[in-house]
JSON list of C-alpha atoms and ligand atoms in Angstrom, two decimals:
[
{"chain": "A", "resi": 3, "resn": "UNK", "atom": "CA", "xyz": [-15.72, 209.88, -16.45]},
{"chain": "A", "resi": 4, "resn": "UNK", "atom": "CA", "xyz": [-15.40, 211.61, -19.86]},
{"chain": "A", "resi": 5, "resn": "UNK", "atom": "CA", "xyz": [-12.78, 208.82, -20.90]},
{"chain": "A", "resi": 6, "resn": "UNK", "atom": "CA", "xyz": [-14.69, 206.01, -19.30]},
{"chain": "A", "resi": 7, "resn": "UNK", "atom": "CA", "xyz": [-17.77, 206.98, -21.83]},
{"chain": "A", "resi": 8, "resn": "UNK", "atom": "CA", "xyz": [-15.42, 207.48, -24.80]},
{"chain": "A", "resi": 9, "resn": "UNK", "atom": "CA", "xyz": [-14.32, 204.22, -24.02]},
{"chain": "A", "resi": 10, "resn": "UNK", "atom": "CA", "xyz": [-18.11, 202.47, -23.76]},
{"chain": "A", "resi": 11, "resn": "UNK", "atom": "CA", "xyz": [-18.79, 204.77, -26.95]},
{"chain": "A", "resi": 12, "resn": "UNK", "atom": "CA", "xyz": [-15.74, 202.54, -29.04]},
{"chain": "A", "resi": 13, "resn": "UNK", "atom": "CA", "xyz": [-16.47, 199.58, -27.47]},
{"chain": "A", "resi": 14, "resn": "UNK", "atom": "CA", "xyz": [-20.12, 200.03, -28.55]},
{"chain": "A", "resi": 15, "resn": "UNK", "atom": "CA", "xyz": [-19.02, 201.25, -32.26]},
{"chain": "A", "resi": 16, "resn": "UNK", "atom": "CA", "xyz": [-16.74, 197.78, -32.69]},
{"chain": "A", "resi": 17, "resn": "UNK", "atom": "CA", "xyz": [-19.16, 195.55, -31.41]},
{"chain": "A", "resi": 18, "resn": "UNK", "atom": "CA", "xyz": [-22.15, 196.62, -33.87]},
{"chain": "A", "resi": 19, "resn": "UNK", "atom": "CA", "xyz": [-18.84, 196.80, -36.24]},
{"chain": "A", "resi": 20, "resn": "UNK", "atom": "CA", "xyz": [-18.87, 193.13, -36.11]},
{"chain": "A", "resi": 21, "resn": "UNK", "atom": "CA", "xyz": [-22.41, 192.32, -36.12]},
{"chain": "A", "resi": 22, "resn": "UNK", "atom": "CA", "xyz": [-22.34, 193.25, -39.22]},
{"chain": "A", "resi": 23, "resn": "UNK", "atom": "CA", "xyz": [-19.01, 191.59, -40.25]},
{"chain": "A", "resi": 24, "resn": "UNK", "atom": "CA", "xyz": [-20.64, 188.41, -38.69]},
{"chain": "A", "resi": 25, "resn": "UNK", "atom": "CA", "xyz": [-24.58, 188.81, -40.69]},
{"chain": "A", "resi": 26, "resn": "UNK", "atom": "CA", "xyz": [-22.56, 189.01, -44.01]},
{"chain": "A", "resi": 27, "resn": "UNK", "atom": "CA", "xyz": [-21.38, 185.84, -43.91]},
{"chain": "A", "resi": 28, "resn": "UNK", "atom": "CA", "xyz": [-23.35, 183.94, -41.40]},
{"chain": "A", "resi": 29, "resn": "UNK", "atom": "CA", "xyz": [-26.76, 182.74, -41.45]},
{"chain": "A", "resi": 30, "resn": "UNK", "atom": "CA", "xyz": [-28.10, 183.22, -38.24]},
{"chain": "A", "resi": 31, "resn": "UNK", "atom": "CA", "xyz": [-31.11, 179.87, -37.34]},
{"chain": "A", "resi": 32, "resn": "UNK", "atom": "CA", "xyz": [-31.39, 181.10, -33.69]},
{"chain": "A", "resi": 33, "resn": "UNK", "atom": "CA", "xyz": [-31.08, 184.26, -31.47]},
{"chain": "A", "resi": 34, "resn": "UNK", "atom": "CA", "xyz": [-27.69, 181.91, -30.61]},
{"chain": "A", "resi": 35, "resn": "UNK", "atom": "CA", "xyz": [-26.23, 179.75, -32.91]},
{"chain": "A", "resi": 36, "resn": "UNK", "atom": "CA", "xyz": [-24.40, 180.74, -35.81]},
{"chain": "A", "resi": 37, "resn": "UNK", "atom": "CA", "xyz": [-24.14, 178.23, -38.72]},
{"chain": "A", "resi": 38, "resn": "UNK", "atom": "CA", "xyz": [-22.59, 178.99, -42.72]},
{"chain": "A", "resi": 39, "resn": "UNK", "atom": "CA", "xyz": [-21.92, 176.30, -45.30]},
{"chain": "A", "resi": 40, "resn": "UNK", "atom": "CA", "xyz": [-20.78, 180.07, -46.54]},
{"chain": "A", "resi": 41, "resn": "UNK", "atom": "CA", "xyz": [-16.95, 179.24, -48.23]},
{"chain": "A", "resi": 42, "resn": "UNK", "atom": "CA", "xyz": [-16.08, 182.20, -50.75]},
{"chain": "A", "resi": 43, "resn": "UNK", "atom": "CA", "xyz": [-18.99, 183.65, -51.24]},
{"chain": "A", "resi": 44, "resn": "UNK", "atom": "CA", "xyz": [-20.42, 180.45, -52.49]},
{"chain": "A", "resi": 45, "resn": "UNK", "atom": "CA", "xyz": [-22.85, 177.95, -50.12]},
{"chain": "A", "resi": 46, "resn": "UNK", "atom": "CA", "xyz": [-21.47, 174.14, -50.21]},
{"chain": "A", "resi": 47, "resn": "UNK", "atom": "CA", "xyz": [-23.21, 171.01, -48.81]},
{"chain": "A", "resi": 48, "resn": "UNK", "atom": "CA", "xyz": [-21.54, 169.37, -46.04]},
{"chain": "A", "resi": 49, "resn": "UNK", "atom": "CA", "xyz": [-18.77, 166.51, -47.61]},
{"chain": "A", "resi": 50, "resn": "UNK", "atom": "CA", "xyz": [-17.17, 165.41, -44.54]},
{"chain": "A", "resi": 51, "resn": "UNK", "atom": "CA", "xyz": [-16.29, 166.63, -40.82]},
{"chain": "A", "resi": 52, "resn": "UNK", "atom": "CA", "xyz": [-13.21, 167.49, -39.11]},
{"chain": "A", "resi": 53, "resn": "UNK", "atom": "CA", "xyz": [-12.75, 165.77, -35.51]},
{"chain": "A", "resi": 54, "resn": "UNK", "atom": "CA", "xyz": [-10.38, 163.74, -33.60]},
{"chain": "A", "resi": 55, "resn": "UNK", "atom": "CA", "xyz": [-12.05, 160.40, -32.64]},
{"chain": "A", "resi": 56, "resn": "UNK", "atom": "CA", "xyz": [-12.21, 157.98, -35.56]},
{"chain": "A", "resi": 57, "resn": "UNK", "atom": "CA", "xyz": [-15.16, 157.85, -36.83]},
{"chain": "A", "resi": 58, "resn": "UNK", "atom": "CA", "xyz": [-16.84, 157.18, -40.16]},
{"chain": "A", "resi": 59, "resn": "UNK", "atom": "CA", "xyz": [-20.40, 157.51, -41.64]},
{"chain": "A", "resi": 60, "resn": "UNK", "atom": "CA", "xyz": [-21.99, 154.73, -44.64]},
{"chain": "A", "resi": 61, "resn": "UNK", "atom": "CA", "xyz": [-24.21, 156.09, -46.08]},
{"chain": "A", "resi": 62, "resn": "UNK", "atom": "CA", "xyz": [-26.62, 154.81, -48.88]},
{"chain": "A", "resi": 63, "resn": "UNK", "atom": "CA", "xyz": [-28.80, 156.38, -51.65]},
{"chain": "A", "resi": 64, "resn": "UNK", "atom": "CA", "xyz": [-32.35, 154.14, -52.53]},
{"chain": "A", "resi": 65, "resn": "UNK", "atom": "CA", "xyz": [-34.03, 155.22, -55.65]},
{"chain": "A", "resi": 66, "resn": "UNK", "atom": "CA", "xyz": [-33.45, 151.63, -57.27]},
{"chain": "A", "resi": 67, "resn": "UNK", "atom": "CA", "xyz": [-35.33, 148.16, -56.42]},
{"chain": "A", "resi": 68, "resn": "UNK", "atom": "CA", "xyz": [-35.84, 147.10, -53.23]},
{"chain": "A", "resi": 69, "resn": "UNK", "atom": "CA", "xyz": [-33.73, 144.15, -54.25]},
{"chain": "A", "resi": 70, "resn": "UNK", "atom": "CA", "xyz": [-31.10, 144.07, -52.15]},
{"chain": "A", "resi": 71, "resn": "UNK", "atom": "CA", "xyz": [-32.60, 146.21, -48.89]},
{"chain": "A", "resi": 72, "resn": "UNK", "atom": "CA", "xyz": [-32.71, 142.85, -46.67]},
{"chain": "A", "resi": 73, "resn": "UNK", "atom": "CA", "xyz": [-30.09, 141.53, -47.08]},
{"chain": "A", "resi": 74, "resn": "UNK", "atom": "CA", "xyz": [-28.09, 145.22, -46.62]},
{"chain": "A", "resi": 75, "resn": "UNK", "atom": "CA", "xyz": [-29.87, 145.09, -43.53]},
{"chain": "A", "resi": 76, "resn": "UNK", "atom": "CA", "xyz": [-29.08, 141.79, -42.26]},
{"chain": "A", "resi": 77, "resn": "UNK", "atom": "CA", "xyz": [-25.06, 142.67, -42.74]},
{"chain": "A", "resi": 78, "resn": "UNK", "atom": "CA", "xyz": [-25.43, 146.37, -40.49]},
{"chain": "A", "resi": 79, "resn": "UNK", "atom": "CA", "xyz": [-27.43, 144.10, -37.29]},
{"chain": "A", "resi": 80, "resn": "UNK", "atom": "CA", "xyz": [-25.05, 141.37, -37.08]},
{"chain": "A", "resi": 81, "resn": "UNK", "atom": "CA", "xyz": [-22.16, 144.51, -37.84]},
{"chain": "A", "resi": 82, "resn": "UNK", "atom": "CA", "xyz": [-23.57, 146.37, -35.10]},
{"chain": "A", "resi": 83, "resn": "UNK", "atom": "CA", "xyz": [-23.33, 148.62, -37.63]},
{"chain": "A", "resi": 84, "resn": "UNK", "atom": "CA", "xyz": [-25.81, 151.74, -37.64]},
{"chain": "A", "resi": 85, "resn": "UNK", "atom": "CA", "xyz": [-25.97, 154.22, -41.02]},
{"chain": "A", "resi": 86, "resn": "UNK", "atom": "CA", "xyz": [-27.85, 156.57, -43.02]},
{"chain": "A", "resi": 87, "resn": "UNK", "atom": "CA", "xyz": [-30.51, 155.62, -46.42]},
{"chain": "A", "resi": 88, "resn": "UNK", "atom": "CA", "xyz": [-31.30, 158.59, -48.57]},
{"chain": "A", "resi": 89, "resn": "UNK", "atom": "CA", "xyz": [-34.42, 157.92, -49.73]},
{"chain": "A", "resi": 90, "resn": "UNK", "atom": "CA", "xyz": [-36.37, 159.44, -53.02]},
{"chain": "A", "resi": 91, "resn": "UNK", "atom": "CA", "xyz": [-40.21, 160.18, -52.45]},
{"chain": "A", "resi": 92, "resn": "UNK", "atom": "CA", "xyz": [-40.58, 158.04, -54.80]},
{"chain": "A", "resi": 93, "resn": "UNK", "atom": "CA", "xyz": [-38.59, 154.89, -53.77]},
{"chain": "A", "resi": 94, "resn": "UNK", "atom": "CA", "xyz": [-40.93, 155.35, -50.43]},
{"chain": "A", "resi": 95, "resn": "UNK", "atom": "CA", "xyz": [-44.36, 155.18, -51.92]},
{"chain": "A", "resi": 96, "resn": "UNK", "atom": "CA", "xyz": [-42.86, 152.06, -53.80]},
{"chain": "A", "resi": 97, "resn": "UNK", "atom": "CA", "xyz": [-41.42, 150.28, -50.39]},
{"chain": "A", "resi": 98, "resn": "UNK", "atom": "CA", "xyz": [-43.17, 151.48, -47.27]},
{"chain": "A", "resi": 99, "resn": "UNK", "atom": "CA", "xyz": [-41.78, 148.70, -45.68]},
{"chain": "A", "resi": 100, "resn": "UNK", "atom": "CA", "xyz": [-38.35, 148.74, -46.66]},
{"chain": "A", "resi": 101, "resn": "UNK", "atom": "CA", "xyz": [-38.84, 152.21, -44.54]},
{"chain": "A", "resi": 102, "resn": "UNK", "atom": "CA", "xyz": [-40.26, 151.02, -41.84]},
{"chain": "A", "resi": 103, "resn": "UNK", "atom": "CA", "xyz": [-37.58, 148.15, -41.95]},
{"chain": "A", "resi": 104, "resn": "UNK", "atom": "CA", "xyz": [-34.59, 150.78, -42.26]},
{"chain": "A", "resi": 105, "resn": "UNK", "atom": "CA", "xyz": [-36.06, 153.04, -38.69]},
{"chain": "A", "resi": 106, "resn": "UNK", "atom": "CA", "xyz": [-37.27, 150.10, -37.18]},
{"chain": "A", "resi": 107, "resn": "UNK", "atom": "CA", "xyz": [-33.38, 149.28, -37.17]},
{"chain": "A", "resi": 108, "resn": "UNK", "atom": "CA", "xyz": [-32.58, 152.10, -36.25]},
{"chain": "A", "resi": 109, "resn": "UNK", "atom": "CA", "xyz": [-30.47, 153.44, -39.10]},
{"chain": "A", "resi": 110, "resn": "UNK", "atom": "CA", "xyz": [-31.35, 157.67, -40.01]},
{"chain": "A", "resi": 111, "resn": "UNK", "atom": "CA", "xyz": [-33.69, 157.83, -42.78]},
{"chain": "A", "resi": 112, "resn": "UNK", "atom": "CA", "xyz": [-32.85, 160.58, -44.83]},
{"chain": "A", "resi": 113, "resn": "UNK", "atom": "CA", "xyz": [-34.26, 162.73, -47.92]},
{"chain": "A", "resi": 114, "resn": "UNK", "atom": "CA", "xyz": [-33.15, 162.09, -51.58]},
{"chain": "A", "resi": 115, "resn": "UNK", "atom": "CA", "xyz": [-35.99, 164.22, -53.37]},
{"chain": "A", "resi": 116, "resn": "UNK", "atom": "CA", "xyz": [-39.40, 163.34, -54.68]},
{"chain": "A", "resi": 117, "resn": "UNK", "atom": "CA", "xyz": [-38.22, 162.54, -58.20]},
{"chain": "A", "resi": 118, "resn": "UNK", "atom": "CA", "xyz": [-34.37, 162.66, -58.20]},
{"chain": "A", "resi": 119, "resn": "UNK", "atom": "CA", "xyz": [-34.41, 165.56, -60.13]},
{"chain": "A", "resi": 120, "resn": "UNK", "atom": "CA", "xyz": [-31.49, 167.77, -60.56]},
{"chain": "A", "resi": 121, "resn": "UNK", "atom": "CA", "xyz": [-31.75, 170.40, -58.13]},
{"chain": "A", "resi": 122, "resn": "UNK", "atom": "CA", "xyz": [-30.12, 173.17, -60.04]},
{"chain": "A", "resi": 123, "resn": "UNK", "atom": "CA", "xyz": [-32.20, 173.74, -63.06]},
{"chain": "A", "resi": 124, "resn": "UNK", "atom": "CA", "xyz": [-35.02, 173.74, -60.60]},
{"chain": "A", "resi": 125, "resn": "UNK", "atom": "CA", "xyz": [-37.58, 176.71, -59.49]},
{"chain": "A", "resi": 126, "resn": "UNK", "atom": "CA", "xyz": [-37.58, 177.55, -55.64]},
{"chain": "A", "resi": 127, "resn": "UNK", "atom": "CA", "xyz": [-41.25, 176.42, -56.01]},
{"chain": "A", "resi": 128, "resn": "UNK", "atom": "CA", "xyz": [-40.18, 173.38, -57.88]},
{"chain": "A", "resi": 129, "resn": "UNK", "atom": "CA", "xyz": [-37.38, 172.92, -55.32]},
{"chain": "A", "resi": 130, "resn": "UNK", "atom": "CA", "xyz": [-39.16, 173.42, -52.24]},
{"chain": "A", "resi": 131, "resn": "UNK", "atom": "CA", "xyz": [-41.43, 170.48, -53.68]},
{"chain": "A", "resi": 132, "resn": "UNK", "atom": "CA", "xyz": [-38.95, 168.13, -53.95]},
{"chain": "A", "resi": 133, "resn": "UNK", "atom": "CA", "xyz": [-38.45, 168.45, -50.47]},
{"chain": "A", "resi": 134, "resn": "UNK", "atom": "CA", "xyz": [-41.24, 168.37, -48.62]},
{"chain": "A", "resi": 135, "resn": "UNK", "atom": "CA", "xyz": [-42.89, 166.60, -50.42]},
{"chain": "A", "resi": 136, "resn": "UNK", "atom": "CA", "xyz": [-41.22, 163.01, -49.18]},
{"chain": "A", "resi": 137, "resn": "UNK", "atom": "CA", "xyz": [-40.73, 165.48, -46.00]},
{"chain": "A", "resi": 138, "resn": "UNK", "atom": "CA", "xyz": [-44.15, 164.73, -46.16]},
{"chain": "A", "resi": 139, "resn": "UNK", "atom": "CA", "xyz": [-44.59, 160.87, -46.81]},
{"chain": "A", "resi": 140, "resn": "UNK", "atom": "CA", "xyz": [-41.54, 160.25, -45.11]},
{"chain": "A", "resi": 141, "resn": "UNK", "atom": "CA", "xyz": [-43.17, 161.64, -41.42]},
{"chain": "A", "resi": 142, "resn": "UNK", "atom": "CA", "xyz": [-46.50, 160.20, -42.26]},
{"chain": "A", "resi": 143, "resn": "UNK", "atom": "CA", "xyz": [-45.67, 156.18, -42.15]},
{"chain": "A", "resi": 144, "resn": "UNK", "atom": "CA", "xyz": [-42.22, 156.37, -40.45]},
{"chain": "A", "resi": 145, "resn": "UNK", "atom": "CA", "xyz": [-43.44, 160.04, -37.85]},
{"chain": "A", "resi": 146, "resn": "UNK", "atom": "CA", "xyz": [-40.05, 160.53, -38.36]},
{"chain": "A", "resi": 147, "resn": "UNK", "atom": "CA", "xyz": [-39.03, 164.41, -39.47]},
{"chain": "A", "resi": 148, "resn": "UNK", "atom": "CA", "xyz": [-35.81, 163.88, -41.60]},
{"chain": "A", "resi": 149, "resn": "UNK", "atom": "CA", "xyz": [-33.34, 166.94, -41.70]},
{"chain": "A", "resi": 150, "resn": "UNK", "atom": "CA", "xyz": [-30.20, 165.65, -43.86]},
{"chain": "A", "resi": 151, "resn": "UNK", "atom": "CA", "xyz": [-30.80, 165.71, -47.61]},
{"chain": "A", "resi": 152, "resn": "UNK", "atom": "CA", "xyz": [-28.87, 163.74, -50.65]},
{"chain": "A", "resi": 153, "resn": "UNK", "atom": "CA", "xyz": [-28.68, 166.04, -53.51]},
{"chain": "A", "resi": 154, "resn": "UNK", "atom": "CA", "xyz": [-29.09, 163.95, -56.64]},
{"chain": "A", "resi": 155, "resn": "UNK", "atom": "CA", "xyz": [-26.25, 163.43, -58.92]},
{"chain": "A", "resi": 156, "resn": "UNK", "atom": "CA", "xyz": [-24.36, 166.16, -56.55]},
{"chain": "A", "resi": 157, "resn": "UNK", "atom": "CA", "xyz": [-26.37, 169.04, -58.05]},
{"chain": "A", "resi": 158, "resn": "UNK", "atom": "CA", "xyz": [-26.64, 172.52, -56.60]},
{"chain": "A", "resi": 159, "resn": "UNK", "atom": "CA", "xyz": [-26.11, 176.73, -56.37]},
{"chain": "A", "resi": 160, "resn": "UNK", "atom": "CA", "xyz": [-26.91, 178.38, -53.59]},
{"chain": "A", "resi": 161, "resn": "UNK", "atom": "CA", "xyz": [-30.13, 179.27, -54.36]},
{"chain": "A", "resi": 162, "resn": "UNK", "atom": "CA", "xyz": [-30.52, 174.57, -53.89]},
{"chain": "A", "resi": 163, "resn": "UNK", "atom": "CA", "xyz": [-28.14, 174.94, -50.31]},
{"chain": "A", "resi": 164, "resn": "UNK", "atom": "CA", "xyz": [-30.33, 178.20, -49.02]},
{"chain": "A", "resi": 165, "resn": "UNK", "atom": "CA", "xyz": [-33.64, 176.71, -49.99]},
{"chain": "A", "resi": 166, "resn": "UNK", "atom": "CA", "xyz": [-32.68, 173.49, -47.98]},
{"chain": "A", "resi": 167, "resn": "UNK", "atom": "CA", "xyz": [-31.56, 175.38, -45.02]},
{"chain": "A", "resi": 168, "resn": "UNK", "atom": "CA", "xyz": [-35.06, 177.30, -46.02]},
{"chain": "A", "resi": 169, "resn": "UNK", "atom": "CA", "xyz": [-36.88, 174.05, -45.08]},
{"chain": "A", "resi": 170, "resn": "UNK", "atom": "CA", "xyz": [-34.64, 173.06, -41.99]},
{"chain": "A", "resi": 171, "resn": "UNK", "atom": "CA", "xyz": [-32.54, 170.53, -44.08]},
{"chain": "A", "resi": 172, "resn": "UNK", "atom": "CA", "xyz": [-28.69, 170.40, -43.87]},
{"chain": "A", "resi": 173, "resn": "UNK", "atom": "CA", "xyz": [-27.28, 169.21, -47.32]},
{"chain": "A", "resi": 174, "resn": "UNK", "atom": "CA", "xyz": [-24.63, 166.61, -46.47]},
{"chain": "A", "resi": 175, "resn": "UNK", "atom": "CA", "xyz": [-22.77, 165.03, -50.05]},
{"chain": "A", "resi": 176, "resn": "UNK", "atom": "CA", "xyz": [-20.14, 162.54, -49.03]},
{"chain": "A", "resi": 177, "resn": "UNK", "atom": "CA", "xyz": [-16.36, 162.47, -49.51]},
{"chain": "A", "resi": 178, "resn": "UNK", "atom": "CA", "xyz": [-15.33, 158.92, -50.60]},
{"chain": "A", "resi": 179, "resn": "UNK", "atom": "CA", "xyz": [-17.47, 157.43, -52.87]},
{"chain": "A", "resi": 180, "resn": "UNK", "atom": "CA", "xyz": [-17.28, 154.14, -54.23]},
{"chain": "A", "resi": 181, "resn": "UNK", "atom": "CA", "xyz": [-18.13, 153.92, -57.23]},
{"chain": "A", "resi": 182, "resn": "UNK", "atom": "CA", "xyz": [-20.80, 150.84, -56.91]},
{"chain": "A", "resi": 183, "resn": "UNK", "atom": "CA", "xyz": [-23.66, 152.12, -58.98]},
{"chain": "A", "resi": 184, "resn": "UNK", "atom": "CA", "xyz": [-20.16, 151.38, -61.72]},
{"chain": "A", "resi": 185, "resn": "UNK", "atom": "CA", "xyz": [-20.76, 147.34, -61.30]},
{"chain": "A", "resi": 186, "resn": "UNK", "atom": "CA", "xyz": [-17.81, 147.15, -61.44]},
{"chain": "A", "resi": 187, "resn": "UNK", "atom": "CA", "xyz": [-18.02, 144.21, -58.29]},
{"chain": "A", "resi": 188, "resn": "UNK", "atom": "CA", "xyz": [-17.58, 143.59, -55.14]},
{"chain": "A", "resi": 189, "resn": "UNK", "atom": "CA", "xyz": [-13.63, 143.73, -54.76]},
{"chain": "A", "resi": 190, "resn": "UNK", "atom": "CA", "xyz": [-13.91, 147.13, -56.30]},
{"chain": "A", "resi": 191, "resn": "UNK", "atom": "CA", "xyz": [-16.23, 148.54, -54.08]},
{"chain": "A", "resi": 192, "resn": "UNK", "atom": "CA", "xyz": [-14.16, 147.56, -50.94]},
{"chain": "A", "resi": 193, "resn": "UNK", "atom": "CA", "xyz": [-10.40, 148.52, -53.20]},
{"chain": "A", "resi": 194, "resn": "UNK", "atom": "CA", "xyz": [-11.49, 151.71, -54.16]},
{"chain": "A", "resi": 195, "resn": "UNK", "atom": "CA", "xyz": [-13.81, 152.90, -50.07]},
{"chain": "A", "resi": 196, "resn": "UNK", "atom": "CA", "xyz": [-10.20, 150.75, -48.44]},
{"chain": "A", "resi": 197, "resn": "UNK", "atom": "CA", "xyz": [-7.65, 153.00, -50.00]},
{"chain": "A", "resi": 198, "resn": "UNK", "atom": "CA", "xyz": [-9.10, 155.71, -50.65]},
{"chain": "A", "resi": 199, "resn": "UNK", "atom": "CA", "xyz": [-6.84, 158.84, -49.66]},
{"chain": "A", "resi": 200, "resn": "UNK", "atom": "CA", "xyz": [-9.75, 161.09, -47.54]},
{"chain": "A", "resi": 201, "resn": "UNK", "atom": "CA", "xyz": [-11.12, 157.94, -46.32]},
{"chain": "A", "resi": 202, "resn": "UNK", "atom": "CA", "xyz": [-9.83, 159.34, -42.55]},
{"chain": "A", "resi": 203, "resn": "UNK", "atom": "CA", "xyz": [-11.70, 160.48, -39.28]},
{"chain": "A", "resi": 204, "resn": "UNK", "atom": "CA", "xyz": [-15.30, 162.13, -40.32]},
{"chain": "A", "resi": 205, "resn": "UNK", "atom": "CA", "xyz": [-15.72, 160.64, -43.76]},
{"chain": "A", "resi": 206, "resn": "UNK", "atom": "CA", "xyz": [-18.35, 160.41, -45.08]},
{"chain": "A", "resi": 207, "resn": "UNK", "atom": "CA", "xyz": [-18.85, 157.18, -48.00]},
{"chain": "A", "resi": 208, "resn": "UNK", "atom": "CA", "xyz": [-21.08, 156.86, -50.42]},
{"chain": "A", "resi": 209, "resn": "UNK", "atom": "CA", "xyz": [-22.61, 153.79, -51.10]},
{"chain": "A", "resi": 210, "resn": "UNK", "atom": "CA", "xyz": [-25.88, 152.86, -53.20]},
{"chain": "A", "resi": 211, "resn": "UNK", "atom": "CA", "xyz": [-28.85, 150.12, -52.34]},
{"chain": "A", "resi": 212, "resn": "UNK", "atom": "CA", "xyz": [-30.55, 148.76, -55.57]},
{"chain": "A", "resi": 213, "resn": "UNK", "atom": "CA", "xyz": [-26.99, 147.81, -57.14]},
{"chain": "A", "resi": 214, "resn": "UNK", "atom": "CA", "xyz": [-25.28, 144.50, -58.83]},
{"chain": "A", "resi": 215, "resn": "UNK", "atom": "CA", "xyz": [-22.18, 144.54, -56.35]},
{"chain": "A", "resi": 216, "resn": "UNK", "atom": "CA", "xyz": [-23.16, 146.92, -53.03]},
{"chain": "A", "resi": 217, "resn": "UNK", "atom": "CA", "xyz": [-24.52, 144.21, -50.23]},
{"chain": "A", "resi": 218, "resn": "UNK", "atom": "CA", "xyz": [-21.27, 141.73, -51.79]},
{"chain": "A", "resi": 219, "resn": "UNK", "atom": "CA", "xyz": [-18.68, 144.29, -50.84]},
{"chain": "A", "resi": 220, "resn": "UNK", "atom": "CA", "xyz": [-20.91, 145.07, -47.76]},
{"chain": "A", "resi": 221, "resn": "UNK", "atom": "CA", "xyz": [-19.48, 143.00, -45.19]},
{"chain": "A", "resi": 222, "resn": "UNK", "atom": "CA", "xyz": [-15.74, 142.89, -45.98]},
{"chain": "A", "resi": 223, "resn": "UNK", "atom": "CA", "xyz": [-16.03, 146.66, -46.50]},
{"chain": "A", "resi": 224, "resn": "UNK", "atom": "CA", "xyz": [-17.15, 147.66, -42.93]},
{"chain": "A", "resi": 225, "resn": "UNK", "atom": "CA", "xyz": [-15.09, 144.77, -41.39]},
{"chain": "A", "resi": 226, "resn": "UNK", "atom": "CA", "xyz": [-12.40, 146.42, -43.61]},
{"chain": "A", "resi": 227, "resn": "UNK", "atom": "CA", "xyz": [-13.41, 150.34, -42.30]},
{"chain": "A", "resi": 228, "resn": "UNK", "atom": "CA", "xyz": [-13.22, 148.03, -38.62]},
{"chain": "A", "resi": 229, "resn": "UNK", "atom": "CA", "xyz": [-9.83, 147.38, -39.33]},
{"chain": "A", "resi": 230, "resn": "UNK", "atom": "CA", "xyz": [-8.58, 150.12, -39.75]},
{"chain": "A", "resi": 231, "resn": "UNK", "atom": "CA", "xyz": [-9.21, 150.87, -36.52]},
{"chain": "A", "resi": 232, "resn": "UNK", "atom": "CA", "xyz": [-12.86, 153.22, -37.70]},
{"chain": "A", "resi": 233, "resn": "UNK", "atom": "CA", "xyz": [-15.88, 153.65, -35.81]},
{"chain": "A", "resi": 234, "resn": "UNK", "atom": "CA", "xyz": [-18.64, 153.55, -38.18]},
{"chain": "A", "resi": 235, "resn": "UNK", "atom": "CA", "xyz": [-21.99, 156.25, -37.28]},
{"chain": "A", "resi": 236, "resn": "UNK", "atom": "CA", "xyz": [-25.20, 157.41, -38.93]},
{"chain": "A", "resi": 237, "resn": "UNK", "atom": "CA", "xyz": [-24.91, 161.31, -40.68]},
{"chain": "A", "resi": 238, "resn": "UNK", "atom": "CA", "xyz": [-26.93, 162.47, -37.44]},
{"chain": "A", "resi": 239, "resn": "UNK", "atom": "CA", "xyz": [-23.95, 161.16, -34.58]},
{"chain": "A", "resi": 240, "resn": "UNK", "atom": "CA", "xyz": [-21.06, 162.41, -36.92]},
{"chain": "A", "resi": 241, "resn": "UNK", "atom": "CA", "xyz": [-22.11, 166.39, -38.10]},
{"chain": "A", "resi": 242, "resn": "UNK", "atom": "CA", "xyz": [-22.00, 169.35, -36.26]},
{"chain": "A", "resi": 243, "resn": "UNK", "atom": "CA", "xyz": [-25.15, 170.70, -35.98]},
{"chain": "A", "resi": 244, "resn": "UNK", "atom": "CA", "xyz": [-24.33, 174.60, -34.80]},
{"chain": "A", "resi": 245, "resn": "UNK", "atom": "CA", "xyz": [-21.93, 176.85, -34.35]},
{"chain": "A", "resi": 246, "resn": "UNK", "atom": "CA", "xyz": [-19.54, 175.43, -37.81]},
{"chain": "A", "resi": 247, "resn": "UNK", "atom": "CA", "xyz": [-18.08, 176.68, -41.04]},
{"chain": "A", "resi": 248, "resn": "UNK", "atom": "CA", "xyz": [-17.22, 174.76, -44.34]},
{"chain": "A", "resi": 249, "resn": "UNK", "atom": "CA", "xyz": [-14.02, 174.53, -45.93]},
{"chain": "A", "resi": 250, "resn": "UNK", "atom": "CA", "xyz": [-13.05, 174.20, -49.74]},
{"chain": "A", "resi": 251, "resn": "UNK", "atom": "CA", "xyz": [-13.84, 170.68, -49.71]},
{"chain": "A", "resi": 252, "resn": "UNK", "atom": "CA", "xyz": [-16.61, 170.94, -47.95]},
{"chain": "A", "resi": 253, "resn": "UNK", "atom": "CA", "xyz": [-15.51, 169.67, -45.07]},
{"chain": "A", "resi": 254, "resn": "UNK", "atom": "CA", "xyz": [-17.36, 170.47, -41.83]},
{"chain": "A", "resi": 255, "resn": "UNK", "atom": "CA", "xyz": [-15.45, 172.65, -38.67]},
{"chain": "A", "resi": 256, "resn": "UNK", "atom": "CA", "xyz": [-16.40, 173.49, -35.55]},
{"chain": "A", "resi": 257, "resn": "UNK", "atom": "CA", "xyz": [-16.04, 177.00, -34.76]},
{"chain": "B", "resi": 353, "resn": "LIG", "atom": "ZN1", "xyz": [-29.30, 159.74, -56.11]}
]
């Protein structure tokens, strides 16, 4: 009996030590799920996803004009591809019809901040306003409650990531940059993406709307990605929402 009590007590100590260790590095969103964006003490955004399935995500940042959005949506429809569009609050205000068209086509709508400022340079209150102001606009306009956030200029620190999480957001950056915003031409966009060393399972590809050549490059880009055997899915269907951690490259790994 004594022996059993001693074991029970030791087990109790072990469990509470484990709980302390876990609480140190994990953030509890609810009683049963753990998510951690903490890598070696630093908070990271999600840049890709570890998966055995051959799937990748196409993401568009929309912060500039809307002159190419109809064409982009047309090509995605023709290719039967759903993508993820990260919108700024200013874009949402200027182009409400574009926002609705994106929603109606079944694409993800993500948050790209209210006014595309470097989040790391803002105080906590300003950060929350940058996040929630566009959140409210999109919900009012479309009924969509966004939970994916693309950080402007890839700029963040630990506080920004924690703020995003406390607003209910997953920070989503990328693993494959098309450099489409540099206006090197459609061929360059296709070449950069299709020959990228990180174009593999779970890759997140960065594109923009409102650029010179992205729409021109899109059809051949999608065909090329498909020819490599990848299925293209929206970010919402690629990431893990609970029980994950990240490696140093921001790759999301299921626990
Ligand atoms: Zn941007």
